[in-house]
mmCIF file of N, CA, C and O and ligand atoms in Angstrom:
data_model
loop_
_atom_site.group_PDB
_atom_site.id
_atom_site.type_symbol
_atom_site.label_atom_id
_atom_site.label_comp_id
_atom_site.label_asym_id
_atom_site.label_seq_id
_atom_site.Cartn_x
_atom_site.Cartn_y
_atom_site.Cartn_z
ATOM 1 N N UNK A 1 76.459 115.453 116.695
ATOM 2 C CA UNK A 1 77.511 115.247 115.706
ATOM 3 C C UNK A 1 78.456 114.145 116.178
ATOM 4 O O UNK A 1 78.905 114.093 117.323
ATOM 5 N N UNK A 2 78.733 113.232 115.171
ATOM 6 C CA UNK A 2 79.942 112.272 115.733
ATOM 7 C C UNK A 2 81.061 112.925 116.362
ATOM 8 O O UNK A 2 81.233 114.138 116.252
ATOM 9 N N UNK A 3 81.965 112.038 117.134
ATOM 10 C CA UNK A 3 83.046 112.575 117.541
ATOM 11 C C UNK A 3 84.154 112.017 115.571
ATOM 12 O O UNK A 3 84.096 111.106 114.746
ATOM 13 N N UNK A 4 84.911 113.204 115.774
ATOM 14 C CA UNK A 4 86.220 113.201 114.709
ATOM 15 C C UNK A 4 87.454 112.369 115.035
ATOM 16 O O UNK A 4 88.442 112.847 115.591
ATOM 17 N N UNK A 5 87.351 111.187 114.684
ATOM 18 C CA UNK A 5 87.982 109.819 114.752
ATOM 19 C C UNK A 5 89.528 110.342 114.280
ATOM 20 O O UNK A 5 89.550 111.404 113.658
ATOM 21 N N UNK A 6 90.621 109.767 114.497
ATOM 22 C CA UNK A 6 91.823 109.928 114.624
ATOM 23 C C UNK A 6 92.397 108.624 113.689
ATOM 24 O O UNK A 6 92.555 107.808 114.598
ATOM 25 N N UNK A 7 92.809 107.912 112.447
ATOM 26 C CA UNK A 7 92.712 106.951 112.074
ATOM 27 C C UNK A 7 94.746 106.735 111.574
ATOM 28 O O UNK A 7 95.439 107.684 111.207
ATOM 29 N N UNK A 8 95.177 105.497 111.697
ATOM 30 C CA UNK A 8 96.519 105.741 111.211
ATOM 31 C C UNK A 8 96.573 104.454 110.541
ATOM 32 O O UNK A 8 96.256 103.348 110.981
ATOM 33 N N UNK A 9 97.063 104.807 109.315
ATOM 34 C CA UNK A 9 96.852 103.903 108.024
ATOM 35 C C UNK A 9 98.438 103.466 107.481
ATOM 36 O O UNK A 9 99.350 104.286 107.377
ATOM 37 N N UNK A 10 98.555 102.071 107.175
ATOM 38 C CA UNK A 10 99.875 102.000 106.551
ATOM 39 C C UNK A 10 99.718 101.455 105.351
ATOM 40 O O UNK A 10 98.933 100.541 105.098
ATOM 41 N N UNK A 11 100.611 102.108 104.414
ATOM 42 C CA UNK A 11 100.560 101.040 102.598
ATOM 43 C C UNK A 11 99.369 102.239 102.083
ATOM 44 O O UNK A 11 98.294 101.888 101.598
ATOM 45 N N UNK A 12 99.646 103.282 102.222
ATOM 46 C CA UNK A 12 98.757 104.322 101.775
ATOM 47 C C UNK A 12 99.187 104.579 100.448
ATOM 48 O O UNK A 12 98.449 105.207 99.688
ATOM 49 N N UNK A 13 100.281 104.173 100.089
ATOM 50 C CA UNK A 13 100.587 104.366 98.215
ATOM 51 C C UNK A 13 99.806 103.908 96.802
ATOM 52 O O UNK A 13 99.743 104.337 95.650
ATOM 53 N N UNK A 14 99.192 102.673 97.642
ATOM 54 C CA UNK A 14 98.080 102.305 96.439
ATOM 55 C C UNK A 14 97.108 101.428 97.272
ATOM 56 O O UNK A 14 97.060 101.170 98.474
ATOM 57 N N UNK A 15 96.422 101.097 96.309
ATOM 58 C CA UNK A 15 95.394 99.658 96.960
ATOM 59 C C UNK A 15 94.659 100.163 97.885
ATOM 60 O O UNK A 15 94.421 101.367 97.981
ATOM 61 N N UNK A 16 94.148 99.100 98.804
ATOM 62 C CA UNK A 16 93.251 99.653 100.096
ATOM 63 C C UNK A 16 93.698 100.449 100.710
ATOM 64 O O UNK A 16 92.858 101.287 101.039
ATOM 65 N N UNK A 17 95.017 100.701 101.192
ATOM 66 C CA UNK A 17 95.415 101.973 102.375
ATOM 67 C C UNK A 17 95.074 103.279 101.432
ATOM 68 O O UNK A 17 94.525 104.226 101.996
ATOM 69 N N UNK A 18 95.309 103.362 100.308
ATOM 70 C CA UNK A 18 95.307 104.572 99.637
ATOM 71 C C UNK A 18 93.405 104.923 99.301
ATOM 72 O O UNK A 18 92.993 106.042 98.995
ATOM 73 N N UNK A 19 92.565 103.764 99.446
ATOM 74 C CA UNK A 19 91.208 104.010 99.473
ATOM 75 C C UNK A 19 90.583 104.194 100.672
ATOM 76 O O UNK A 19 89.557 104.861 100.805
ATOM 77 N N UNK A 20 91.181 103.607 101.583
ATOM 78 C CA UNK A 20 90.558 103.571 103.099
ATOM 79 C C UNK A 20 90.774 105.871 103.395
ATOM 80 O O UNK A 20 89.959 106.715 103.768
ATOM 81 N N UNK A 21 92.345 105.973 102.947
ATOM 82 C CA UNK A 21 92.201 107.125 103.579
ATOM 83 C C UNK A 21 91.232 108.105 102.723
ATOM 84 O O UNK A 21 90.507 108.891 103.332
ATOM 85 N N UNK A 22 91.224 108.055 101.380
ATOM 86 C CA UNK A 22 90.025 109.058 100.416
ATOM 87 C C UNK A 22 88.849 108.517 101.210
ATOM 88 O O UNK A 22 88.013 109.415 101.313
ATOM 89 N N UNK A 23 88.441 107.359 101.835
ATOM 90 C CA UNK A 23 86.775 107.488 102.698
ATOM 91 C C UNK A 23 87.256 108.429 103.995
ATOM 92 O O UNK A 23 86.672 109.444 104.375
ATOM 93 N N UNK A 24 88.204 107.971 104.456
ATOM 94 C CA UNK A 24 88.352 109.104 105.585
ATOM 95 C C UNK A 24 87.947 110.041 106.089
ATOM 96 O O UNK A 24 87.268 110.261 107.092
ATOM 97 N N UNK A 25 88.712 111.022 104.817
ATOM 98 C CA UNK A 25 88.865 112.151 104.743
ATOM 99 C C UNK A 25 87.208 112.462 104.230
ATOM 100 O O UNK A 25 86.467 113.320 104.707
ATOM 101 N N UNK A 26 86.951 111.689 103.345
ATOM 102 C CA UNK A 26 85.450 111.934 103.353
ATOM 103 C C UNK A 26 84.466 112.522 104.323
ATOM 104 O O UNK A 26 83.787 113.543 104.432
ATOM 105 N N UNK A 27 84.725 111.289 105.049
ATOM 106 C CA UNK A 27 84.052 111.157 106.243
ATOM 107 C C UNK A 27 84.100 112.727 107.358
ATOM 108 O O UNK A 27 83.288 113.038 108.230
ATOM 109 N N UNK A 28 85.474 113.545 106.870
ATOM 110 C CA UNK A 28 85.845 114.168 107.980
ATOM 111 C C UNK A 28 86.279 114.260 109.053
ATOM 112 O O UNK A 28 86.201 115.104 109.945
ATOM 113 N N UNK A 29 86.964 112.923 108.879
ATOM 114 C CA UNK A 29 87.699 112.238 110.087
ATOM 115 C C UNK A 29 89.659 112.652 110.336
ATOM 116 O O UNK A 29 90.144 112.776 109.212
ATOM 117 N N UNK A 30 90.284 112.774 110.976
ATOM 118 C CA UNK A 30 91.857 112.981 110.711
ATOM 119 C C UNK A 30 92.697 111.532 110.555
ATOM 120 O O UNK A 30 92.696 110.491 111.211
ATOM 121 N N UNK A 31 93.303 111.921 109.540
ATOM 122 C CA UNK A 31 93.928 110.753 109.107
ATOM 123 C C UNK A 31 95.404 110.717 108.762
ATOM 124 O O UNK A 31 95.728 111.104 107.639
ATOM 125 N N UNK A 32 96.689 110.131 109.932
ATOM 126 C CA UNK A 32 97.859 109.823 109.167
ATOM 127 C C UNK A 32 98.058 108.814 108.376
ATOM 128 O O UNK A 32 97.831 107.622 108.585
ATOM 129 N N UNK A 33 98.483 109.319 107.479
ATOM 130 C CA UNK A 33 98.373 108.347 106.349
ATOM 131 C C UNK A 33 100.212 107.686 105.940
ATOM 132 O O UNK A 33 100.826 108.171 104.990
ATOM 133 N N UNK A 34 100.461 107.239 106.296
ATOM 134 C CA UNK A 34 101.779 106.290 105.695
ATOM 135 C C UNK A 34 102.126 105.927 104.683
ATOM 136 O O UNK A 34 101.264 105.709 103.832
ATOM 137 N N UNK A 35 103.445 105.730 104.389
ATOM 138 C CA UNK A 35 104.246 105.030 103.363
ATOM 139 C C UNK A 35 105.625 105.075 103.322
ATOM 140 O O UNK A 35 106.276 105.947 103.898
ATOM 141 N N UNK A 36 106.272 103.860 102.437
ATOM 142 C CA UNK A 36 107.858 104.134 102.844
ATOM 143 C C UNK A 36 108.361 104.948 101.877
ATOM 144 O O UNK A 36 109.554 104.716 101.684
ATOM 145 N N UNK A 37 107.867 105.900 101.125
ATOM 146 C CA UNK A 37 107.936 106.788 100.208
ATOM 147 C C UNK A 37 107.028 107.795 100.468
ATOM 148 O O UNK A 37 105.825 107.562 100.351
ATOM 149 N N UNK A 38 107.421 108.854 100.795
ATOM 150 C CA UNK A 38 106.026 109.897 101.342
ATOM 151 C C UNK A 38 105.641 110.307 99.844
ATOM 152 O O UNK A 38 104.469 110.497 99.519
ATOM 153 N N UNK A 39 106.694 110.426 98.973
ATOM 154 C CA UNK A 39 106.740 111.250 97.265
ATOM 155 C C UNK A 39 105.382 110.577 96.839
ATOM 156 O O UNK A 39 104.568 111.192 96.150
ATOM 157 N N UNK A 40 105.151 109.174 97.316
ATOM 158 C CA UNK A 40 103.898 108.784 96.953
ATOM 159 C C UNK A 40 102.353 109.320 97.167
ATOM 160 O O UNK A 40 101.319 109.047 96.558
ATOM 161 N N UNK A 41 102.643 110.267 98.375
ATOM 162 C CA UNK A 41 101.405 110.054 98.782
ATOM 163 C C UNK A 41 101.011 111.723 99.243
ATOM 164 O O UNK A 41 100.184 112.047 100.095
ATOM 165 N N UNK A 42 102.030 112.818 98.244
ATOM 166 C CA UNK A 42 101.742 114.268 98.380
ATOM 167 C C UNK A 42 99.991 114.608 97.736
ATOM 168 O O UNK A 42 99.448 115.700 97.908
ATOM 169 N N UNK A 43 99.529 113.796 97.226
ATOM 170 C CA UNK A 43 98.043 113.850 96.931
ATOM 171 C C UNK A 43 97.343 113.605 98.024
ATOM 172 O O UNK A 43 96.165 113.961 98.025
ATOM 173 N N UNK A 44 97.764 113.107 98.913
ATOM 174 C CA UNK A 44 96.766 112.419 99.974
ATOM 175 C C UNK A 44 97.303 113.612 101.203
ATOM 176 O O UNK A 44 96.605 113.774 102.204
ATOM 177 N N UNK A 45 98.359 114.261 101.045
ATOM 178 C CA UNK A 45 98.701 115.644 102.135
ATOM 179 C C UNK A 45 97.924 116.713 101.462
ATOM 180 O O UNK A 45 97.556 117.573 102.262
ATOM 181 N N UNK A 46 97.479 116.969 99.953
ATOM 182 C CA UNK A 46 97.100 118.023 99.710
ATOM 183 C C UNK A 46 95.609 118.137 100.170
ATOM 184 O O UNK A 46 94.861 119.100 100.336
ATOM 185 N N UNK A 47 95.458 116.737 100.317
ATOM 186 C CA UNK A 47 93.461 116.757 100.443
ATOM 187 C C UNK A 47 93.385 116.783 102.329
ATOM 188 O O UNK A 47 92.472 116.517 103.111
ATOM 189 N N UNK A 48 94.561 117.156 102.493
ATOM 190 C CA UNK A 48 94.228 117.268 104.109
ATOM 191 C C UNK A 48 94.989 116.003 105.436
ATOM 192 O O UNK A 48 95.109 116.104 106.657
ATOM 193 N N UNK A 49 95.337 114.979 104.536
ATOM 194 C CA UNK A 49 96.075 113.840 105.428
ATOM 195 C C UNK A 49 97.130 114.181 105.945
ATOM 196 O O UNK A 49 97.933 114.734 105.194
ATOM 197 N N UNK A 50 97.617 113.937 107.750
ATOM 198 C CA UNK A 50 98.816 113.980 107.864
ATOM 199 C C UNK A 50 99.702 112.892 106.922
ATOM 200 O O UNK A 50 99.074 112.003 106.347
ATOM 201 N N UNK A 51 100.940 112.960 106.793
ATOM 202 C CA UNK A 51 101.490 112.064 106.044
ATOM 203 C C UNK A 51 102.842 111.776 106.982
ATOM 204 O O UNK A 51 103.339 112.718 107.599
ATOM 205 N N UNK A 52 103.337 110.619 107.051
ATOM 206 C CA UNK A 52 104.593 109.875 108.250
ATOM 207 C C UNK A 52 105.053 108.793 107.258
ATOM 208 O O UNK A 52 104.362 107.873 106.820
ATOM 209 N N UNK A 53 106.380 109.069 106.973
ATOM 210 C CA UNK A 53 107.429 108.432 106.303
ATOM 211 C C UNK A 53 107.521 106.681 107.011
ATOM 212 O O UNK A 53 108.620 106.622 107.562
ATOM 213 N N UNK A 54 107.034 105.781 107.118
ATOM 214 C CA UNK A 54 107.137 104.598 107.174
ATOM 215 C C UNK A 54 107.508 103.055 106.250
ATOM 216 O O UNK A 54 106.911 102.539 105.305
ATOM 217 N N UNK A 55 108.889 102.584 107.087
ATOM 218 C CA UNK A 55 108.490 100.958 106.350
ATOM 219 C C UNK A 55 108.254 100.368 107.263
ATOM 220 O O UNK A 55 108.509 100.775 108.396
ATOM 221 N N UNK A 56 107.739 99.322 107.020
ATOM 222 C CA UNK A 56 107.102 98.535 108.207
ATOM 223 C C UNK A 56 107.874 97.317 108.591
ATOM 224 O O UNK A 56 107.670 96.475 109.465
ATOM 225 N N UNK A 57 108.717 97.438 107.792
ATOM 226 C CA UNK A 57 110.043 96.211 108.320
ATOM 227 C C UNK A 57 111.188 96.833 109.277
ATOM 228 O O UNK A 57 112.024 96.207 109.928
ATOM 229 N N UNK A 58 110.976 98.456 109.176
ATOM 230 C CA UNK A 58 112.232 99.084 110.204
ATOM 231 C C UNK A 58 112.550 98.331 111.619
ATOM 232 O O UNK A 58 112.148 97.196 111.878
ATOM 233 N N UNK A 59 113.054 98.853 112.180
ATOM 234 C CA UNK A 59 113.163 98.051 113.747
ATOM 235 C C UNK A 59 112.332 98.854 114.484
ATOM 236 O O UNK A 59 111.890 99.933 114.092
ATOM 237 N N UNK A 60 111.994 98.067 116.125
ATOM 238 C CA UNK A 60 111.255 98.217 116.685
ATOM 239 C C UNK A 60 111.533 99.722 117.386
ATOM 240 O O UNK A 60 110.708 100.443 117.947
ATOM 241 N N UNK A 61 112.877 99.941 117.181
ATOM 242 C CA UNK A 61 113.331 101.291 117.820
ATOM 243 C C UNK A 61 112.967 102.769 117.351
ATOM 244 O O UNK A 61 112.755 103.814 117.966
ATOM 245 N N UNK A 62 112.987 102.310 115.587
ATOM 246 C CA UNK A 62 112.418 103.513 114.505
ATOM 247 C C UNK A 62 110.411 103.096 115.216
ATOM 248 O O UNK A 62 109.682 103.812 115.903
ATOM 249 N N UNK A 63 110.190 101.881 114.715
ATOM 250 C CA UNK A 63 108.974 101.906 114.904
ATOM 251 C C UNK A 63 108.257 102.815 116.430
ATOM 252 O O UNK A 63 107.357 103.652 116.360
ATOM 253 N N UNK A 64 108.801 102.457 117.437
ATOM 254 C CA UNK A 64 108.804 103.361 118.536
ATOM 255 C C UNK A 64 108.597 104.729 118.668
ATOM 256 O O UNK A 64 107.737 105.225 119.397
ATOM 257 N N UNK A 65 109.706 105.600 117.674
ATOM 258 C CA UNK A 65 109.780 106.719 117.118
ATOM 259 C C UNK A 65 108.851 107.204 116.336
ATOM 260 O O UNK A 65 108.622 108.407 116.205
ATOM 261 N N UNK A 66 108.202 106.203 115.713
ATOM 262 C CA UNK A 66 107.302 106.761 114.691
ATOM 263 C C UNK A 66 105.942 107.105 115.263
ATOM 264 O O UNK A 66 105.247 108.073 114.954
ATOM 265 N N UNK A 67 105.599 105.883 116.400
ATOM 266 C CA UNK A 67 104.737 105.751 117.064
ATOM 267 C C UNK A 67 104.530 107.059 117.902
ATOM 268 O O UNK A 67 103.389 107.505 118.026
ATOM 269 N N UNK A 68 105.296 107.507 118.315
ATOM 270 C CA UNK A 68 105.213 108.678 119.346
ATOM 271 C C UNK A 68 104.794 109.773 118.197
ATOM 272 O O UNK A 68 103.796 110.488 118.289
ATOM 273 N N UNK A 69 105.829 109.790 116.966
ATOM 274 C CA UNK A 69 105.681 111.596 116.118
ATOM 275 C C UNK A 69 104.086 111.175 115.824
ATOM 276 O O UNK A 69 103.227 111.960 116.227
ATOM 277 N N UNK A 70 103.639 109.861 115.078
ATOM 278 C CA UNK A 70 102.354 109.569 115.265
ATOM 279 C C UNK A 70 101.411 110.350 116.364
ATOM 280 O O UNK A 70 100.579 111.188 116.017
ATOM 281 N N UNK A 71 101.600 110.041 117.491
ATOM 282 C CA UNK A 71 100.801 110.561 118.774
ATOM 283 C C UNK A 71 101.020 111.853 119.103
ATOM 284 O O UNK A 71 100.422 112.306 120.079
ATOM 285 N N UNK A 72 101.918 112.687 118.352
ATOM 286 C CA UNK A 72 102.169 114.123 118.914
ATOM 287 C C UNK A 72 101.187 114.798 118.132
ATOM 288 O O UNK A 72 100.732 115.865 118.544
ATOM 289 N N UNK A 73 100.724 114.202 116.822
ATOM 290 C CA UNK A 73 100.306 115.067 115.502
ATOM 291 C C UNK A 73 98.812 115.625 116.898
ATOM 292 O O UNK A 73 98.662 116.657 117.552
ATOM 293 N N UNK A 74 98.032 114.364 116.813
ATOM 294 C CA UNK A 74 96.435 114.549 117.501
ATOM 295 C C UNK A 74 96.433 114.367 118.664
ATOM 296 O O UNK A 74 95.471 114.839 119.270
ATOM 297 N N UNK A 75 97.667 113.492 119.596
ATOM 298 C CA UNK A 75 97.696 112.906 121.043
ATOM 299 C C UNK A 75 96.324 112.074 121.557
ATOM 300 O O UNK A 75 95.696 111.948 122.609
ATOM 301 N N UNK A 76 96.245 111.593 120.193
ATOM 302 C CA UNK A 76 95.818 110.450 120.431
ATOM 303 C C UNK A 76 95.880 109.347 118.947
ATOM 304 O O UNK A 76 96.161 109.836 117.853
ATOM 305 N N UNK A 77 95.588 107.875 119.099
ATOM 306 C CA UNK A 77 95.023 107.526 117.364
ATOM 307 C C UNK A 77 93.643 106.313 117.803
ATOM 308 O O UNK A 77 93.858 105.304 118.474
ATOM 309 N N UNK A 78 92.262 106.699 117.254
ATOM 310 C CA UNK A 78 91.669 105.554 117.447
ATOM 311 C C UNK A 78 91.103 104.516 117.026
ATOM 312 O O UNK A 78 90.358 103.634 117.454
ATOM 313 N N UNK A 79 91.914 104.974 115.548
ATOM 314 C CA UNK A 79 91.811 103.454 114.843
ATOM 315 C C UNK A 79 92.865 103.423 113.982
ATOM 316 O O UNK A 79 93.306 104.326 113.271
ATOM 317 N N UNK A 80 93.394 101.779 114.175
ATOM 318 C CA UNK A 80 94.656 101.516 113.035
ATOM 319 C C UNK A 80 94.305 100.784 112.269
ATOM 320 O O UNK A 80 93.451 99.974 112.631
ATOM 321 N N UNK A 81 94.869 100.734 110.685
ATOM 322 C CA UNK A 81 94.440 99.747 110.294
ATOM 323 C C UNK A 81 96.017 99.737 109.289
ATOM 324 O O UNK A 81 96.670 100.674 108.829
ATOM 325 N N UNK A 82 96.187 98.483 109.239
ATOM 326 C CA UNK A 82 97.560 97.647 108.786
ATOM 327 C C UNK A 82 97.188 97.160 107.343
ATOM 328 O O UNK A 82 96.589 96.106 107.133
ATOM 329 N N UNK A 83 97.655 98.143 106.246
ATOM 330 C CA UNK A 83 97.181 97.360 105.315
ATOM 331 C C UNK A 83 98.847 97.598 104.274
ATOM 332 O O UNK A 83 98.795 97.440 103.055
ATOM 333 N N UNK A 84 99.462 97.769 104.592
ATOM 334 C CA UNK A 84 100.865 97.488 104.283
ATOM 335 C C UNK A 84 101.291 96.123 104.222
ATOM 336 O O UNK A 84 101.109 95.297 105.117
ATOM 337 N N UNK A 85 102.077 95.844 102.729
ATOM 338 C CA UNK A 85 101.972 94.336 102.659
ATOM 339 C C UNK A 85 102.224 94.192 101.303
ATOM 340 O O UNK A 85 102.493 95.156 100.586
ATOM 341 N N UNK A 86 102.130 92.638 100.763
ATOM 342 C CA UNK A 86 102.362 92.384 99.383
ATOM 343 C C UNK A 86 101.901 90.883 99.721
ATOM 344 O O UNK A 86 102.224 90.239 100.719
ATOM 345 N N UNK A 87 100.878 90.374 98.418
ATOM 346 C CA UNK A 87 100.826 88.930 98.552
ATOM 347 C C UNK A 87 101.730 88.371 97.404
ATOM 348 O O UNK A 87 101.883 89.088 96.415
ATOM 349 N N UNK A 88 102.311 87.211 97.453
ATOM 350 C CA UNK A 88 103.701 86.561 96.507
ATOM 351 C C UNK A 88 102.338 85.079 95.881
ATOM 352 O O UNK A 88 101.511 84.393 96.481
ATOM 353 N N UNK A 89 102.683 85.171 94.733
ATOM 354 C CA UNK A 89 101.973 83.992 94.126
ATOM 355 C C UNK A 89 103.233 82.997 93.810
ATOM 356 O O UNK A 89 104.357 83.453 93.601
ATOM 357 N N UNK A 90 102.911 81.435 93.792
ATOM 358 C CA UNK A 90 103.563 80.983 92.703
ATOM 359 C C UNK A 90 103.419 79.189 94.090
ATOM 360 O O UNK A 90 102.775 78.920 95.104
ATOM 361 N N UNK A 91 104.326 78.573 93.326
ATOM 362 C CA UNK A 91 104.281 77.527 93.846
ATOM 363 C C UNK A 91 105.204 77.090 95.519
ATOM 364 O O UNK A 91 106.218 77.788 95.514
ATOM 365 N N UNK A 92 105.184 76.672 96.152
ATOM 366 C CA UNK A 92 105.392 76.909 96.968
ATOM 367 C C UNK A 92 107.270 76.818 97.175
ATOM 368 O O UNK A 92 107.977 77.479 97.935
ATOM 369 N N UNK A 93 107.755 75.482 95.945
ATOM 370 C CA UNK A 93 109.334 75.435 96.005
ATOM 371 C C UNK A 93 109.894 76.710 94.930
ATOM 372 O O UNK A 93 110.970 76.674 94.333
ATOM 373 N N UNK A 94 108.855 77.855 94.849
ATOM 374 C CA UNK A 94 109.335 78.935 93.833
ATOM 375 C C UNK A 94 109.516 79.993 94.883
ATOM 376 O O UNK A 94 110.456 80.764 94.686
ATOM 377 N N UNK A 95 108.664 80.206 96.153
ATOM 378 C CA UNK A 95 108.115 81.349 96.344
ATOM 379 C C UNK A 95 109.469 81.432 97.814
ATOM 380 O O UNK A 95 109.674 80.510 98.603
ATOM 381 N N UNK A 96 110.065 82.543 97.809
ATOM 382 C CA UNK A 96 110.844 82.695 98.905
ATOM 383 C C UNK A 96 110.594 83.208 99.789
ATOM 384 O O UNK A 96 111.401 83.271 100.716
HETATM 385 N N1 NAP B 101 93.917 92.840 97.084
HETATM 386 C C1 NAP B 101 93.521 91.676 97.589
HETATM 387 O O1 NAP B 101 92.701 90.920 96.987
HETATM 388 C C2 NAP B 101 94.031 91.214 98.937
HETATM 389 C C3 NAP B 101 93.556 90.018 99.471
HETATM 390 C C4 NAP B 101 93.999 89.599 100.724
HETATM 391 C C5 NAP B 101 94.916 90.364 101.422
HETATM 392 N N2 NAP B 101 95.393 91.503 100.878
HETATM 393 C C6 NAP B 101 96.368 92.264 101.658
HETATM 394 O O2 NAP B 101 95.894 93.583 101.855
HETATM 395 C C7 NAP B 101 96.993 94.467 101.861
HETATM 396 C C8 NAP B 101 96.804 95.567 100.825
HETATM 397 O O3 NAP B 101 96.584 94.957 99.569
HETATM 398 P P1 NAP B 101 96.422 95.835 98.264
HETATM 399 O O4 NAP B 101 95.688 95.019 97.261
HETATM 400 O O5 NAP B 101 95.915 97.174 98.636
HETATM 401 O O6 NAP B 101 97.966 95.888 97.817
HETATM 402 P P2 NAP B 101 98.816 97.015 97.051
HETATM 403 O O7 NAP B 101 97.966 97.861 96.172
HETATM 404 O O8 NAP B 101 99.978 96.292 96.450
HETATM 405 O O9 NAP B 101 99.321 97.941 98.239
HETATM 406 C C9 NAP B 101 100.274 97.465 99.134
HETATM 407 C C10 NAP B 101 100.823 98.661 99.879
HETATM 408 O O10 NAP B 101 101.735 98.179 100.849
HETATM 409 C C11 NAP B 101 102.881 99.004 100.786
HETATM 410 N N3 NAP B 101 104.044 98.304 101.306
HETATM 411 C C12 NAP B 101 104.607 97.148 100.877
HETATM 412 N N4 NAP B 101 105.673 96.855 101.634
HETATM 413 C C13 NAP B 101 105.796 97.857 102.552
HETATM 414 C C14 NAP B 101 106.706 98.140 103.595
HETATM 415 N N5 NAP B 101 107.745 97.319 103.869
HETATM 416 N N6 NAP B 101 106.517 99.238 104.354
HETATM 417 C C15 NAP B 101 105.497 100.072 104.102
HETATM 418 N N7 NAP B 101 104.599 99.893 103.102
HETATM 419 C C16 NAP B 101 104.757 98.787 102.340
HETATM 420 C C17 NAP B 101 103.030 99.376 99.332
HETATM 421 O O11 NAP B 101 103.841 100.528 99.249
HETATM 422 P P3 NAP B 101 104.910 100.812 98.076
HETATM 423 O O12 NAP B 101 104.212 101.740 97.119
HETATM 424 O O13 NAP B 101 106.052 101.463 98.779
HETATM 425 O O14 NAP B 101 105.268 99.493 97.445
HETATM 426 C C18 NAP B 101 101.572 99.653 98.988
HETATM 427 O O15 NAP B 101 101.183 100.950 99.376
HETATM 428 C C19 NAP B 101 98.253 93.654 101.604
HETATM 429 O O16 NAP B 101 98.854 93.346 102.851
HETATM 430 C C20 NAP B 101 97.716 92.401 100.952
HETATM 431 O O17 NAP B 101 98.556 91.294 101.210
HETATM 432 C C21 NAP B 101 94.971 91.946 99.660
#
């Protein structure tokens, strides 16, 4: 049997973070799942995901903090994946 992978996901509210963790959990793997709104993502705690209140712009001091409640859940994580984000379209003297 595989070993049960430990995975910590950010931008789990929609888009890829929110698909990466439904394969996850598929998979049978443990998965914290993130967002800077947890209200978003009580579907993804009911199917079994830990869930950790994150923005990813906080400071390095919260980030620190998070990192550890992160590592207490399994005491360990062995895969991250960063998919928290937004792409901005437009021209370049538009786009701030
Ligand atoms: N889709 C594409 O074709 C494509 C192509 C290249 C790269 N990407 C990159 O892949 C990533 C995911 O794309 P997607 O299509 O899945 O986008 P998406 O559906 O818009 O999802 C973006 C996620 O990032 C979260 N997020 C934004 N700012 C955040 C912050 N400060 N802290 C925590 N979470 C934050 C959003 O949460 P909220 O619900 O709180 O807003 C949302 O869950 C993005 O970084 C995007 O730039 C996407």
């Amino acid at each position: 049997m595989a070993k049960q992978l430990v995975w910590f996901v950010t931008g789990t509210s929609s888009g890829f973070g929110a698909e990466f963790v439904e394969q996850i959990l598929a998979r049978g793997d443990k998965v914290i799942a993130t967002a800077r709104n947890v209200d978003k993502i009580e579907h993804l705690k009911a199917q079994g995901a830990d869930v950790l209140q994150l923005d990813i712009t906080a400071s390095q001091e919260v980030m620190d903090d998070k990192a550890a409640e992160a590592l207490r859940l399994h005491g360990r994580i062995d895969v991250l994946i960063h998919s928290a984000g937004y792409i901005q379209f437009g021209s370049w003297e538009d786009v701030e």
